Short mmCIF file of C-alpha atoms in Angstrom, two decimals:
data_model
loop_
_atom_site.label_atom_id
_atom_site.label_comp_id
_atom_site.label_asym_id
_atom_site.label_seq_id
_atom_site.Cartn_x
_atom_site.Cartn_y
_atom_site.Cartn_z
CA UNK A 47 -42.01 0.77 -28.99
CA UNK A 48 -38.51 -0.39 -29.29
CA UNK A 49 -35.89 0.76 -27.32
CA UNK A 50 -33.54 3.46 -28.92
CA UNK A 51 -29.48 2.08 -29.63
CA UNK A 52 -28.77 4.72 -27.56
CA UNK A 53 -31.13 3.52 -24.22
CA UNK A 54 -29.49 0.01 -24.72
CA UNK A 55 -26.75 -0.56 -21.39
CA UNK A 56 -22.73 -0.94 -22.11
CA UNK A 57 -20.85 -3.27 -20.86
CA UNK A 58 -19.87 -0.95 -18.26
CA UNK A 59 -23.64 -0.22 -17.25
CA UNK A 60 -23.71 -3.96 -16.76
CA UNK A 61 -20.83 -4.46 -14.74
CA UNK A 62 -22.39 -1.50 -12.57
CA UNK A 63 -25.51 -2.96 -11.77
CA UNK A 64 -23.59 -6.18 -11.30
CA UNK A 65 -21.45 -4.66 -8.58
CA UNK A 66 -24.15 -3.74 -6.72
CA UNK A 67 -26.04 -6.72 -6.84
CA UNK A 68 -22.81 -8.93 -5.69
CA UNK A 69 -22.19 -5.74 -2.72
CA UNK A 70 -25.38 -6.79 -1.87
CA UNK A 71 -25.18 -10.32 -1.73
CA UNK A 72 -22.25 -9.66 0.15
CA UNK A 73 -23.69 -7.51 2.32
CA UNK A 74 -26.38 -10.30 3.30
CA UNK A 75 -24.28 -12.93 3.44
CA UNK A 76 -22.49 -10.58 6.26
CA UNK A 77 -25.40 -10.09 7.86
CA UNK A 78 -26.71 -13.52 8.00
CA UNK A 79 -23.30 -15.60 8.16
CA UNK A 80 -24.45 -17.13 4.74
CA UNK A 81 -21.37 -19.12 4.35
CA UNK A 82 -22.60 -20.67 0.66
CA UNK A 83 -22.74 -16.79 -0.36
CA UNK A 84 -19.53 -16.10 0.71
CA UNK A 85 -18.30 -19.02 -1.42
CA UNK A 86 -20.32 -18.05 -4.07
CA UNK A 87 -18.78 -14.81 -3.96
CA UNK A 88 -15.85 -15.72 -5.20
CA UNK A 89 -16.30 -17.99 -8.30
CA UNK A 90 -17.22 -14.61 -9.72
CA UNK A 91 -15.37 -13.00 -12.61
CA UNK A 92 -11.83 -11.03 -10.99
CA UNK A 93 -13.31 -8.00 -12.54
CA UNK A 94 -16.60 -8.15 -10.65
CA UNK A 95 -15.14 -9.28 -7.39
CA UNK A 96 -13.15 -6.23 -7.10
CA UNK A 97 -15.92 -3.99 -8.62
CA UNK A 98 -18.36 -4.85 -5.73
CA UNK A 99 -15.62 -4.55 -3.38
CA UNK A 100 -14.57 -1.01 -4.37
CA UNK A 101 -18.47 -0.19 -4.45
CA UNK A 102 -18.50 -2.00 -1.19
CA UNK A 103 -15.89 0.08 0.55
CA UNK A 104 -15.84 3.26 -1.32
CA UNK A 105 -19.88 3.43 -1.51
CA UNK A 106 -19.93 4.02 -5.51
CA UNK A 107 -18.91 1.84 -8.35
CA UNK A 108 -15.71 2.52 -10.32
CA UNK A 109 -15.36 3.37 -13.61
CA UNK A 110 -13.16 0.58 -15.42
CA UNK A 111 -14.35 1.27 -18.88
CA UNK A 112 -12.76 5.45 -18.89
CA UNK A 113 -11.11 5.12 -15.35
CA UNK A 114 -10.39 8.89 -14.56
CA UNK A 115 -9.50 8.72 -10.56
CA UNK A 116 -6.41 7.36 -9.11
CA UNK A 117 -8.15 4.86 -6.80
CA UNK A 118 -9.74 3.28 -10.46
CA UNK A 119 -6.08 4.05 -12.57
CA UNK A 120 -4.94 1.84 -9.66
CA UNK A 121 -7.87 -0.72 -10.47
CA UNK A 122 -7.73 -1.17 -13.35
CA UNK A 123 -4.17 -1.52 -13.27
CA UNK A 124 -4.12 -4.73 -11.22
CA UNK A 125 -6.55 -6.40 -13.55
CA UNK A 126 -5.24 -5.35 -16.59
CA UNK A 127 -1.29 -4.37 -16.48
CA UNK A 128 1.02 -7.23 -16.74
CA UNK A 129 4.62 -5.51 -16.62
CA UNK A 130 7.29 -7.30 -15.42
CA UNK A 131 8.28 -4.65 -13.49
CA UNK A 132 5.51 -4.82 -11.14
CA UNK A 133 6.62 -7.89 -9.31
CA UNK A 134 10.21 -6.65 -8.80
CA UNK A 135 8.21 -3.28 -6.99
CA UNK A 136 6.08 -6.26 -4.98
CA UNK A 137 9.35 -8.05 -4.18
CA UNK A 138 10.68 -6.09 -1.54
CA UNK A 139 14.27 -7.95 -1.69
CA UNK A 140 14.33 -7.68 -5.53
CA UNK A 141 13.24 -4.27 -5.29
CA UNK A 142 16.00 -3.19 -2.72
CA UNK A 143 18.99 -4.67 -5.29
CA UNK A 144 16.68 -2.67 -8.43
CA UNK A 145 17.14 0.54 -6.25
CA UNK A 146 20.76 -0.09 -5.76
CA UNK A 147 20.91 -0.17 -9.65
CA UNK A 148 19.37 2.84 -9.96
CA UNK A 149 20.49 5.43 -7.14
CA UNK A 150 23.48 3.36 -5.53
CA UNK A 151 24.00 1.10 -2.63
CA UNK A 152 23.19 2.11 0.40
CA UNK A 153 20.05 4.01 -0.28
CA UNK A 154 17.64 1.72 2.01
CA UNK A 155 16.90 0.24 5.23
CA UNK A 156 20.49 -2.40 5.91
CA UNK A 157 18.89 -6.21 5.51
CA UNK A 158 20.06 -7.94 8.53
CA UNK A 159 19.05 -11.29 7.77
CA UNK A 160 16.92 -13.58 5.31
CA UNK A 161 15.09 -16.43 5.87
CA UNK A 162 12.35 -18.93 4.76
CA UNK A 163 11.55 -19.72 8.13
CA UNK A 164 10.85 -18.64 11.85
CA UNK A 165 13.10 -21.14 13.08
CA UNK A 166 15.94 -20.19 10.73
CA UNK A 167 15.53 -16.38 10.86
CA UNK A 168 15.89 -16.68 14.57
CA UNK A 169 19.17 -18.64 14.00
CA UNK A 170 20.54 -15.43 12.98
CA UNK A 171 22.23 -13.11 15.70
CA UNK A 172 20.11 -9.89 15.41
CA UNK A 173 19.97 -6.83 17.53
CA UNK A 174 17.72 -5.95 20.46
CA UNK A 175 15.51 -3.66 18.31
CA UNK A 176 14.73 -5.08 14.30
CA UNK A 177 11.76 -4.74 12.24
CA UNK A 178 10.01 -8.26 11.38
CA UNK A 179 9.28 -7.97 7.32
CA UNK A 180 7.33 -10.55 4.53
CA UNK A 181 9.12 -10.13 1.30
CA UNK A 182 6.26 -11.09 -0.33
CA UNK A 183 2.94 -9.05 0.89
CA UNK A 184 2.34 -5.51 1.99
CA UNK A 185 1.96 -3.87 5.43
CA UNK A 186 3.70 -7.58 6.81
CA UNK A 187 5.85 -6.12 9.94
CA UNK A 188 6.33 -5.93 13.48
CA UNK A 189 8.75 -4.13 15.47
CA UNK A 190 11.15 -7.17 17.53
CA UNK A 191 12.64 -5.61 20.98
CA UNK A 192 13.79 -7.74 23.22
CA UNK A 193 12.58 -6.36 26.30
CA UNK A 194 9.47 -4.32 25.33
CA UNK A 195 8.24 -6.16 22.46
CA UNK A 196 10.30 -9.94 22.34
CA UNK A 197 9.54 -12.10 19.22
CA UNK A 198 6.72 -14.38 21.22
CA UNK A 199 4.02 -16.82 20.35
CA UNK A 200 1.77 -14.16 18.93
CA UNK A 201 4.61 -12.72 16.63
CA UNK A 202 6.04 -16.47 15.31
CA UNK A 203 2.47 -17.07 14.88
CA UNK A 204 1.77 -13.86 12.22
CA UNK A 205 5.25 -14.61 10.44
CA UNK A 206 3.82 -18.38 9.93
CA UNK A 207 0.54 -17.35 8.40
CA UNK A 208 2.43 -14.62 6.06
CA UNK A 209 4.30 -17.46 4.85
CA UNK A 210 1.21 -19.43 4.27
CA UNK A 211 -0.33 -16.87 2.32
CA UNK A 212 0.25 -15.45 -1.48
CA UNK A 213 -0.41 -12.31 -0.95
CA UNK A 214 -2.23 -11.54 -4.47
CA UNK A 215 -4.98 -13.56 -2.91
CA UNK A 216 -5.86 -10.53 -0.99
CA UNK A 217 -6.78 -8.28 -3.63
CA UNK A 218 -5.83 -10.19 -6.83
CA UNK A 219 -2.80 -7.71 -7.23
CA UNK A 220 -0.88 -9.86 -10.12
CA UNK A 221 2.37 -8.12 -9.37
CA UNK A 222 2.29 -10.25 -5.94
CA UNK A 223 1.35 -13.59 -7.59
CA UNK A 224 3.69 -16.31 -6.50
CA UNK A 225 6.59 -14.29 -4.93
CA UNK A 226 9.33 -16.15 -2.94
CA UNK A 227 8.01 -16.34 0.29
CA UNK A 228 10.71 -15.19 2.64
CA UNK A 229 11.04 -13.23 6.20
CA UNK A 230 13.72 -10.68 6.64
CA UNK A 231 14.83 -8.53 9.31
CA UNK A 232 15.62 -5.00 8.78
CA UNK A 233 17.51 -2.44 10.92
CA UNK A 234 15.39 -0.64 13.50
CA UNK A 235 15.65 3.29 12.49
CA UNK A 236 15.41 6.52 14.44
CA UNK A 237 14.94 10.61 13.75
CA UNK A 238 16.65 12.55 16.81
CA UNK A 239 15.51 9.61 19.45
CA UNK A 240 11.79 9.73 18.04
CA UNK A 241 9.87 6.99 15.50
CA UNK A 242 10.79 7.95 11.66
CA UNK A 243 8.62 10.23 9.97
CA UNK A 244 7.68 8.38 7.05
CA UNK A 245 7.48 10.35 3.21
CA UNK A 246 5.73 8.79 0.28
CA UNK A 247 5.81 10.69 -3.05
CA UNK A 248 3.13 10.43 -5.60
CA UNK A 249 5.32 9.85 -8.92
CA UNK A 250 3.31 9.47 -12.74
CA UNK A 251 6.32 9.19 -15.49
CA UNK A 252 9.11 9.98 -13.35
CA UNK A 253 7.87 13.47 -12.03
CA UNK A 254 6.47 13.75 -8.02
CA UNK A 255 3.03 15.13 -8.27
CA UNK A 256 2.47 14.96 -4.12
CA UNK A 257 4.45 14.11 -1.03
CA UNK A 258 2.90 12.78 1.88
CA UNK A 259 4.76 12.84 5.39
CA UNK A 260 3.21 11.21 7.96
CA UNK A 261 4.19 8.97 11.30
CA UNK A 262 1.99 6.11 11.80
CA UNK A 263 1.95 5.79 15.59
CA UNK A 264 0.84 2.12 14.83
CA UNK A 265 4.24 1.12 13.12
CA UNK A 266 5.46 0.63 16.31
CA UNK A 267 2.95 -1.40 17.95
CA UNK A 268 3.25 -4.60 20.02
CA UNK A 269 1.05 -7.36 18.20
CA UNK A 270 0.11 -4.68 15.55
CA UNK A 271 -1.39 -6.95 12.99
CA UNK A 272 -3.22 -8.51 16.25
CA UNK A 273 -5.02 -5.46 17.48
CA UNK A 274 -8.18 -4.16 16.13
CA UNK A 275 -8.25 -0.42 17.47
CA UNK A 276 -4.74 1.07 15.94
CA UNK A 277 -3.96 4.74 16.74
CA UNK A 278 -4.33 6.78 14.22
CA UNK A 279 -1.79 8.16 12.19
CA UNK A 280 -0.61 12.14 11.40
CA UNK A 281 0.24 13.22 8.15
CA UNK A 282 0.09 16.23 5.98
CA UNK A 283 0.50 16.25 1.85
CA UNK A 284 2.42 18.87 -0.04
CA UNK A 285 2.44 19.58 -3.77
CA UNK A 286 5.44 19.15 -6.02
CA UNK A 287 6.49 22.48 -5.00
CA UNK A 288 7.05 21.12 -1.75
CA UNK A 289 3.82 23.65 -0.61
CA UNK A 290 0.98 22.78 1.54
CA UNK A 291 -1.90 20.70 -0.13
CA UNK A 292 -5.31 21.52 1.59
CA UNK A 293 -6.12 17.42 1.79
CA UNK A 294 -7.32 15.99 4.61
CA UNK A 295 -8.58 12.59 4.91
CA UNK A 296 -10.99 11.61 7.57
CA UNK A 297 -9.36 8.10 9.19
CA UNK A 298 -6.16 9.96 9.54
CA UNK A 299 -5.32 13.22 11.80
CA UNK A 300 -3.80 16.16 9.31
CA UNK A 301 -0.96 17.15 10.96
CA UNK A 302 0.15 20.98 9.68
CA UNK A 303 3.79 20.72 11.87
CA UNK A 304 5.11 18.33 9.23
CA UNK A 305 4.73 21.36 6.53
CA UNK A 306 7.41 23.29 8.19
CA UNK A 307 10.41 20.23 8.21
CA UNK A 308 13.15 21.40 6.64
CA UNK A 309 13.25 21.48 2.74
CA UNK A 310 16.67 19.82 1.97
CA UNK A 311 15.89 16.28 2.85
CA UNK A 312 12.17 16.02 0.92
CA UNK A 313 14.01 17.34 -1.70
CA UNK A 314 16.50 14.84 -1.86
CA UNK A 315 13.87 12.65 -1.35
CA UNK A 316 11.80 13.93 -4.69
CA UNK A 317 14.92 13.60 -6.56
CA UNK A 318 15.55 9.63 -5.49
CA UNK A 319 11.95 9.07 -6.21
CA UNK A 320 11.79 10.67 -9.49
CA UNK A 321 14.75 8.44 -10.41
CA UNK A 322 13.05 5.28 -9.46
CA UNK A 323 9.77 6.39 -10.87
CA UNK A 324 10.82 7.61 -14.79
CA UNK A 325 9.81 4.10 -16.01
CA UNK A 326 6.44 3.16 -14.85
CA UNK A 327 3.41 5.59 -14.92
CA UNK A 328 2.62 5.49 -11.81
CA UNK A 329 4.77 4.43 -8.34
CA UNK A 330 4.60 5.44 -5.11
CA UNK A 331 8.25 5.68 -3.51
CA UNK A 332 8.16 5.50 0.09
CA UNK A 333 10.79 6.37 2.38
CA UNK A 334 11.94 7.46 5.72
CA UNK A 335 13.38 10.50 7.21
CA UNK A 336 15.68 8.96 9.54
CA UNK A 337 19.21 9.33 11.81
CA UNK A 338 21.00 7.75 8.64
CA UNK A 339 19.73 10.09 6.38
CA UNK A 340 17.01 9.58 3.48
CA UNK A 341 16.11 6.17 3.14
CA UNK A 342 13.93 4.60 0.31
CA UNK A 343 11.69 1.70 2.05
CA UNK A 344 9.84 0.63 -0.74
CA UNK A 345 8.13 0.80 -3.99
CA UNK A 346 4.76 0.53 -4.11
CA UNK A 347 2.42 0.03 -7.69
CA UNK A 348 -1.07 -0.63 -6.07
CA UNK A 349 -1.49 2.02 -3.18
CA UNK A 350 -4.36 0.23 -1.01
CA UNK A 351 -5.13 -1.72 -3.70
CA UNK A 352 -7.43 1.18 -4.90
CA UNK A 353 -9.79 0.09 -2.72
CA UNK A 354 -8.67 1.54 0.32
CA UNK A 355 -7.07 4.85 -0.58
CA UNK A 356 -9.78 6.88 0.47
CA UNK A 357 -8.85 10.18 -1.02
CA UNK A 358 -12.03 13.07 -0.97
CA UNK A 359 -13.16 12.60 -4.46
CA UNK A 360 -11.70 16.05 -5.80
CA UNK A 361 -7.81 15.01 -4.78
CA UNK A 362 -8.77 11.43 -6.11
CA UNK A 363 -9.48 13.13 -9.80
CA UNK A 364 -6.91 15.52 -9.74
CA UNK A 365 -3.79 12.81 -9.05
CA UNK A 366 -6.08 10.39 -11.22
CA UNK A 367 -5.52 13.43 -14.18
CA UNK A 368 -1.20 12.83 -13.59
CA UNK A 369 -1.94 9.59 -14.96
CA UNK A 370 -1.20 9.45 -18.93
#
């Protein structure tokens, strides 16, 4: 007896089973330090690279066909969405002069210096305490001090390889592909003699859905990108309202003191962010809460690359639904 139209897999199906089969191979090839299945790895279509490596991290497969939470919106979005836009968000220079278009000069972190090298970035007469950036990739900095954490052999080291690298190679995030590759440093900022606390708002069509404040005790790290045990960071989400959100995610501590910070400043912050977010569906604006005020940082399109957002599967769906 035949098989019924209706028994017959999709595409989707396919690309499923495929996942899993590559996870898998990867898997093994882990296990067994199969180099020629690591290679083979990645002749594999984009599509089914990242598939198995969502499955991979996030133990199920995502839906690309109907994506319906934010980690696959987010997915499906780097292999798919091809707006312009998304490599001035990527470029964190030309995304610094875009804000300045939209909400005025003077809105982020002060750029101290620019440079296409170690050598000529260290030309430049900077201050004891600067933050190392990459223009080009994400997470690509390192708190400079000159007498707690100096700009050594381990530091010139990580700046090299970011300018080696094209970040999109990482997790094929187009908006990345073939940025400048350029170092800056950035002013060192402060909340009352105490690290920043950090705010990123969860904008779909120019409306904040959910603010997360959080201080990454890791930011400020000698050798960060060096070590592999990184304390864990605090944080606490609130709904548009500005109200508590009961989500807690298990790599990160939920911190319930950052719920009572004054109101004034996060909602300045919502208002810059729903500015900068009206013409993309989806951006995450990231700031800081700092001595100078409210600061935008950056602009982010691909949040962990989807892969690593790790939301609880309920708060994945229900910013996933924002998503239009």
């Amino acid at each position: 007896m035949g098989l019924k139209a209706s028994c017959q897999p999709t595409p989707d199906d396919r690309l499923r089973v495929a996942s899993g089969l590559v996870m898998e191979e990867m898997l093994s090839a882990r296990r067994c330090k199969s180099q020629a299945a690591r290679h083979l790895v990645r002749f594999l279509p984009k599509r089914t690279q990242m598939a198995a490596r969502f499955r991979q991290i996030n133990g199920v497969a995502p839906d690309l066909r109907k994506p319906r939470l934010l980690s696959e919106r987010i997915l499906h979005r780097i292999l798919t969405d091809r707006d312009p836009l998304l490599r001035t968000f990527c470029d964190k220079l030309a995304a610094k002069q875009w804000i300045a278009t939209r909400i005025g000069a003077g809105r982020t972190p002060r750029t101290l210096a620019i440079a296409d090298s170690v050598e000529a970035l260290r030309a430049h007469q900077l201050p004891d305490r600067w933050m190392l950036k990459a223009s080009h990739g994400s997470g690509w900095y390192q708190l400079v001090a000159s007498t707690t954490h100096p700009m050594d052999e381990l530091v010139i080291a990580q700046a090299q390889r970011w300018l080696s690298m094209d970040y999109s190679e990482v997790f094929q995030e187009w908006g990345y592909r073939n940025l400048p590759r350029r170092l800056l440093a950035e002013e060192f900022l402060s909340f009352s003699g105490r690290q920043c606390i950090e705010m990123s708002a969860f904008c779909f069509n120019g409306s904040v859905r959910g603010l997360r404040l959080f201080r990454p005790e890791s930011a400020h790290a000698r050798h960060r990108s060096n070590q592999r045990q990184l304390p864990r960071t605090k944080e606490c989400f609130l709904d548009e309202a500005l109200r508590p959100l009961p989500l807690e995610r298990p790599q990160h501590d939920h911190c319930r003191d950052f719920a009572s910070l004054d109101r004034p400043p996060l909602q300045t912050f919502c208002a810059l962010a729903q500015d900068l977010s009206c013409e993309t569906p989806f951006l995450r604006v990231d700031g800081f809460l700092s001595d100078r005020g409210v600061l935008v940082g950056e602009l982010t399109p691909y949040p962990g690359a989807g892969l690593l957002l790790r939301m609880p599967r309920q708060w994945d769906a229900w910013f996933g639904a924002f998503w239009e």
